[in-house]
C-alpha positions as MATLAB code, in Angstrom:
seq = 'XXXXXXXXXXXXXXXXXXXXXXXXXXXXXXXXXXXXXXXXXXXXXXXXXXXXXXXXXXXXXXXXXXXXXXXXXXXXXXXXXXXXXXXXXXXXXXXXXXXXXXXXXXXXXXXXXXXXXXXXXXXXXXXXXXXXXXXXXXXXXXXXXXXXXXXXXXXXXXXXXXXXXXXXXXXXXXXXXXXXXXXXXXXXXXXXXXXXXXXXXXXXXXXXXXXXXXXXXXXXXXXXXXXXXXXXXXXXXXXXXXXXXXXXXXXXXXXXXXXXXXXXXXXXXXXXXXXXXXXXXXXXXXXXXXXXXXXXXXXXXXXXXXXXXXXXXXXXXXXXXXXXXXXXXXXXXXXXXXXXXXXXXXXXXXXXXXXXXXXXX';
ca = [
    -223.645   54.934   50.290;
    -224.559   57.737   52.673;
    -227.067   57.692   55.516;
    -229.441   60.094   53.732;
    -229.749   57.747   50.727;
    -230.436   54.748   52.971;
    -233.220   56.631   54.761;
    -234.960   57.489   51.472;
    -234.672   53.897   50.278;
    -236.348   52.664   53.474;
    -239.176   55.173   53.099;
    -239.794   54.268   49.473;
    -239.731   50.545   50.235;
    -242.351   51.086   52.943;
    -244.580   53.014   50.532;
    -244.314   50.304   47.899;
    -245.233   47.564   50.359;
    -248.345   49.449   51.450;
    -249.588   49.915   47.887;
    -252.006   47.361   46.405;
    -250.814   48.185   42.863;
    -247.777   45.990   42.003;
    -246.842   48.213   39.038;
    -246.829   51.251   41.331;
    -244.647   49.371   43.767;
    -242.162   48.431   41.059;
    -242.050   52.032   39.827;
    -241.316   53.308   43.338;
    -238.487   50.815   43.704;
    -237.156   51.760   40.262;
    -237.058   55.443   41.206;
    -235.327   54.553   44.445;
    -232.663   52.563   42.654;
    -232.078   55.405   40.181;
    -231.757   57.862   43.057;
    -229.216   55.690   44.818;
    -227.130   55.243   41.667;
    -227.146   58.997   41.067;
    -226.219   59.681   44.678;
    -223.385   57.159   44.557;
    -222.091   58.759   41.350;
    -222.137   62.229   42.904;
    -220.440   60.921   46.040;
    -217.673   59.408   43.905;
    -217.144   62.717   42.115;
    -216.890   64.530   45.435;
    -214.407   61.969   46.719;
    -212.315   62.311   43.558;
    -212.451   66.095   43.193;
    -213.519   67.491   46.536;
    -211.424   69.084   49.215;
    -211.819   66.318   51.772;
    -210.109   63.606   49.743;
    -207.688   63.321   46.870;
    -205.016   61.226   45.263;
    -201.342   61.560   46.097;
    -199.179   62.382   43.087;
    -196.667   59.754   42.007;
    -193.728   62.145   41.637;
    -191.373   61.658   44.597;
    -189.556   64.561   46.212;
    -185.953   63.497   46.880;
    -184.964   64.483   50.418;
    -181.365   63.308   49.906;
    -181.007   65.746   47.016;
    -182.523   68.609   49.025;
    -180.186   67.783   51.904;
    -177.213   67.967   49.518;
    -178.397   71.337   48.205;
    -178.603   72.599   51.793;
    -175.066   71.400   52.540;
    -173.716   72.921   49.320;
    -174.869   76.375   50.410;
    -173.328   75.932   53.841;
    -170.041   74.927   52.209;
    -169.645   78.564   51.184;
    -169.820   79.565   54.860;
    -172.302   82.051   56.348;
    -173.895   83.996   53.463;
    -173.942   87.320   55.272;
    -174.570   90.495   53.309;
    -171.579   92.040   51.458;
    -169.413   88.969   52.048;
    -167.479   86.915   49.503;
    -169.395   83.791   50.552;
    -172.651   85.621   49.865;
    -171.628   86.571   46.336;
    -170.278   83.146   45.423;
    -173.284   81.291   46.794;
    -175.663   83.617   44.976;
    -174.023   82.812   41.651;
    -174.135   79.094   42.464;
    -177.884   79.263   43.179;
    -178.539   81.163   39.948;
    -176.539   78.686   37.871;
    -178.359   75.749   39.457;
    -181.745   77.164   38.470;
    -180.441   77.800   34.939;
    -179.243   74.198   34.685;
    -182.817   73.074   35.391;
    -184.223   75.088   32.504;
    -185.363   78.188   34.379;
    -184.882   81.685   33.044;
    -182.997   83.623   35.716;
    -182.986   87.330   36.570;
    -180.761   88.911   39.210;
    -182.590   91.837   40.780;
    -179.839   93.940   42.325;
    -180.343   96.870   44.666;
    -178.436   98.872   47.266;
    -180.549   98.667   50.400;
    -179.969  100.455   53.686;
    -179.729   98.367   56.843;
    -181.046   99.429   60.239;
    -177.620  100.890   61.106;
    -177.130  102.700   57.797;
    -174.984   99.978   56.230;
    -175.465   99.780   52.457;
    -176.331   96.189   51.632;
    -175.463   94.923   48.154;
    -178.639   92.921   47.711;
    -179.541   90.414   44.988;
    -182.969   88.825   44.670;
    -182.603   85.693   42.531;
    -185.684   85.228   40.330;
    -185.956   81.921   38.453;
    -188.973   81.320   36.210;
    -190.128   77.885   35.161;
    -192.313   78.107   32.036;
    -192.066   81.935   31.996;
    -194.721   82.387   29.286;
    -197.471   80.498   31.119;
    -200.076   82.905   32.465;
    -201.292   80.977   35.515;
    -198.361   81.066   37.921;
    -197.397   80.117   41.463;
    -194.822   81.971   43.571;
    -192.507   79.820   45.709;
    -189.988   81.810   47.725;
    -187.443   81.762   50.539;
    -184.625   83.989   51.751;
    -181.049   82.958   51.006;
    -178.937   85.283   53.176;
    -177.585   84.387   56.622;
    -178.107   86.198   59.906;
    -174.904   88.166   60.651;
    -175.318   87.790   64.406;
    -176.211   84.757   66.533;
    -178.012   87.050   68.949;
    -180.297   84.336   70.338;
    -177.434   82.005   71.229;
    -177.437   80.860   74.873;
    -173.801   81.989   75.104;
    -173.680   85.784   74.989;
    -170.101   85.572   73.678;
    -171.556   84.320   70.368;
    -174.058   87.134   69.878;
    -171.966   88.851   67.200;
    -170.902   85.624   65.465;
    -172.437   84.955   62.012;
    -175.011   82.171   61.747;
    -174.356   79.292   59.337;
    -178.090   79.303   58.541;
    -178.491   75.711   57.395;
    -182.155   75.805   58.399;
    -182.847   79.550   58.497;
    -182.246   80.185   54.836;
    -180.505   77.296   53.074;
    -183.259   74.702   53.637;
    -185.914   76.751   51.843;
    -183.682   77.426   48.843;
    -182.713   73.729   48.751;
    -186.342   72.627   48.532;
    -186.957   75.081   45.690;
    -183.913   73.777   43.807;
    -185.092   70.184   44.207;
    -188.575   71.091   42.954;
    -186.991   72.799   39.920;
    -184.845   69.714   39.308;
    -187.876   67.415   39.455;
    -189.839   69.591   37.046;
    -186.973   69.566   34.572;
    -186.620   65.787   34.911;
    -190.325   65.299   34.222;
    -189.899   67.372   31.052;
    -186.982   65.187   29.933;
    -188.890   61.966   30.650;
    -191.863   63.210   28.625;
    -189.630   64.136   25.690;
    -187.939   60.735   25.715;
    -191.332   59.062   25.771;
    -192.498   61.347   22.931;
    -195.449   62.500   25.000;
    -196.608   66.010   25.931;
    -195.047   67.236   29.156;
    -197.434   67.087   32.129;
    -195.898   70.379   33.271;
    -196.897   72.414   30.206;
    -199.606   74.341   32.074;
    -197.533   74.919   35.237;
    -195.813   78.273   35.647;
    -193.675   78.866   38.730;
    -191.705   81.868   39.899;
    -188.978   80.760   42.297;
    -187.724   83.822   44.186;
    -184.765   83.787   46.576;
    -185.102   86.935   48.667;
    -181.975   88.646   49.932;
    -181.363   90.843   52.990;
    -184.106   89.226   55.054;
    -182.065   88.639   58.179;
    -180.406   92.043   58.709;
    -183.083   92.990   61.244;
    -182.198   94.865   64.416;
    -180.139   92.574   66.734;
    -181.125   92.166   70.357;
    -177.885   93.773   71.547;
    -178.519   97.002   69.597;
    -180.071  100.145   71.040;
    -181.932  100.764   67.769;
    -185.707  100.588   67.833;
    -187.112   97.523   66.092;
    -190.379   98.473   64.390;
    -190.210   95.510   62.003;
    -189.148   97.484   58.940;
    -185.483   96.427   59.157;
    -186.386   92.830   58.261;
    -187.259   91.348   54.840;
    -185.556   94.154   52.935;
    -185.158   92.135   49.740;
    -188.813   91.096   49.765;
    -189.847   94.707   50.322;
    -187.834   95.742   47.275;
    -189.145   92.895   45.103;
    -192.750   93.628   46.043;
    -192.255   97.315   45.160;
    -190.456   96.538   41.868;
    -192.274   93.521   40.474;
    -190.471   92.121   37.431;
    -192.333   92.184   34.146;
    -194.392   89.148   33.273;
    -197.499   87.397   34.470;
    -198.236   87.990   38.135;
    -198.460   84.870   40.324;
    -201.931   83.985   41.521;
    -200.702   82.985   44.970;
    -197.467   82.366   46.834;
    -195.863   80.015   49.350;
    -192.942   81.185   51.481;
    -190.565   78.581   52.918;
    -188.705   79.553   56.078;
    -186.780   77.149   58.309;
    -188.212   74.053   56.622;
    -185.534   71.489   57.500;
    -185.230   71.503   61.273;
    -185.366   68.543   63.631;
    -188.766   67.988   65.201;
    -190.401   70.730   63.161;
    -194.159   71.060   62.830;
    -195.808   73.716   60.716;
    -198.849   75.196   62.396;
    -201.064   77.685   60.579;
    -199.194   80.989   60.849;
    -201.339   83.962   61.880;
    -200.519   86.473   59.131;
    -201.025   83.752   56.522;
    -204.469   83.059   57.947;
    -205.282   86.748   57.785;
    -204.029   87.343   54.232;
    -204.722   84.049   52.442;
    -206.771   81.539   54.460;
    -207.807   79.685   51.292;
    -204.141   79.084   50.393;
    -203.439   77.857   53.919;
    -206.320   75.415   53.524;
    -205.027   74.303   50.118;
    -201.524   73.574   51.412;
    -202.590   71.843   54.614;
    -204.995   69.608   52.683;
    -202.232   68.816   50.195;
    -199.978   67.780   53.086;
    -202.657   65.405   54.352;
    -203.224   63.872   50.906;
    -199.470   63.467   50.441;
    -199.267   61.595   53.760;
    -197.579   64.313   55.828;
    -200.474   65.677   57.819;
    -198.592   65.045   61.074;
    -196.078   67.724   60.051;
    -198.923   70.180   59.307;
    -201.278   70.014   62.301;
    -204.660   71.716   62.078;
    -203.819   74.267   64.761;
    -202.801   77.884   65.035;
    -199.219   79.136   65.274;
    -197.928   82.600   66.057;
    -197.951   85.777   63.973;
    -194.672   86.243   62.106;
    -193.255   89.338   60.393;
    -191.616   87.558   57.458;
    -191.050   87.954   53.709;
    -194.698   87.133   52.980;
    -195.904   90.351   54.633;
    -194.625   92.790   51.958;
    -195.582   90.294   49.240;
    -199.163   90.510   50.535;
    -199.237   94.188   51.495;
    -197.301   95.698   48.593;
    -197.437   93.210   45.724;
    -200.989   92.122   46.583;
    -200.183   88.455   45.985;
    -201.946   86.226   48.553;
    -199.004   84.427   50.110;
    -198.613   82.147   53.108;
    -195.646   81.254   55.290;
    -194.669   77.638   55.970;
    -192.655   78.214   59.125;
    -192.137   75.986   62.191;
    -193.738   76.573   65.548;
    -192.276   75.021   68.703;
    -194.739   75.968   71.464;
    -192.754   74.194   74.191;
    -189.261   75.390   73.243;
    -187.861   77.795   75.845;
    -185.138   79.150   73.546;
    -187.545   80.272   70.819;
    -190.873   79.302   69.306;
    -188.881   78.984   66.044;
    -186.876   76.139   67.554;
    -183.683   75.651   69.563;
    -181.212   76.562   66.783;
    -182.866   79.813   65.642;
    -180.300   82.621   65.428;
    -177.666   80.554   67.199;
    -174.320   79.106   66.130;
    -176.016   75.690   66.181;
    -178.025   76.327   63.017;
    -175.818   73.840   61.166;
    -176.189   70.712   59.031;
    -176.089   68.503   62.144;
    -179.627   69.694   62.925;
    -181.123   69.334   59.459;
    -183.639   66.479   59.236;
    -184.320   64.816   55.888;
    -187.776   63.807   57.119;
    -188.734   67.462   57.515;
    -187.357   68.355   54.078;
    -189.327   65.452   52.607;
    -192.591   66.496   54.267;
    -192.422   70.076   53.026;
    -191.073   69.184   49.588;
    -193.659   66.466   48.912;
    -196.413   68.814   50.038;
    -195.225   71.393   47.502;
    -195.206   68.774   44.752;
    -198.776   67.866   45.723;
    -199.840   71.516   45.533;
    -198.132   72.111   42.185;
    -199.566   69.074   40.433;
    -202.896   69.585   42.127;
    -203.197   72.859   40.239;
];
């Protein structure tokens, strides 16, 4: 019962006591009781449906499975553009999405890198419930940085990055979400009940050629356009079908000690989606991983998705304000971006938050 309701009750009780008509007094008290019941009912509805509170979904994101999906990508080696590991891993990702009931499209394009290199790019597009009109975009890049140009040892600056966190972790979370959705469908069929996922449409997009941006050791000018090449192409050549209503980009979502502050470009483009995701994290019990504070501004795959495709999309990306090596964390663009520094607790926090968002829709 809120303070406002208690105040009115006190006022009405005082008025009834001062009246010499007992029937009038009873009527006043009756109205007061009705008001309080109505107020309590409205308060319950707000608690059940409002933004401040909610109920955590019962579907559990499996961090062990997401960890295994991350390791499986790393088993191919660094997935640098035009490499054999890149091609083999791309086919593995596509087949995994197919095995979970998604329709898969490989969007291939020859893209030009900052140095003129032609990059054989493949955006992997996996649609869950492709005919459903109301859709969510969940995306991540799947290629590896060719150069560990932020490594503390300058001798490693031209060594490829394994990219366990910076690439594989985001794809792994998407694969686990797809697996869970398919499992829910199977469970509903076995129970001879309608699937709870029938109204959910999701476009999983694995962007390629994100990490071919100008390296620090190059003399080339870095104006930002050399990054997120696959996302730029996808946003300019949207596949046919229903356009997602909003998007969530996952970037470096498995690192040790990660916290996901509200990224600046996300706040500018889609503040309502930021609010939706951060509230979902709190309801799911992972608010400590998603503090209500501002992060930096990041030029990432979500920028062309917002600017070109006009899909309001946010970036879940870590922010380490006290890390001297990089605000993206100590392993960013180093040879240490390996499975040894992937934390299942971080994967769980991000994955369960996504599940909360999806089923909250």
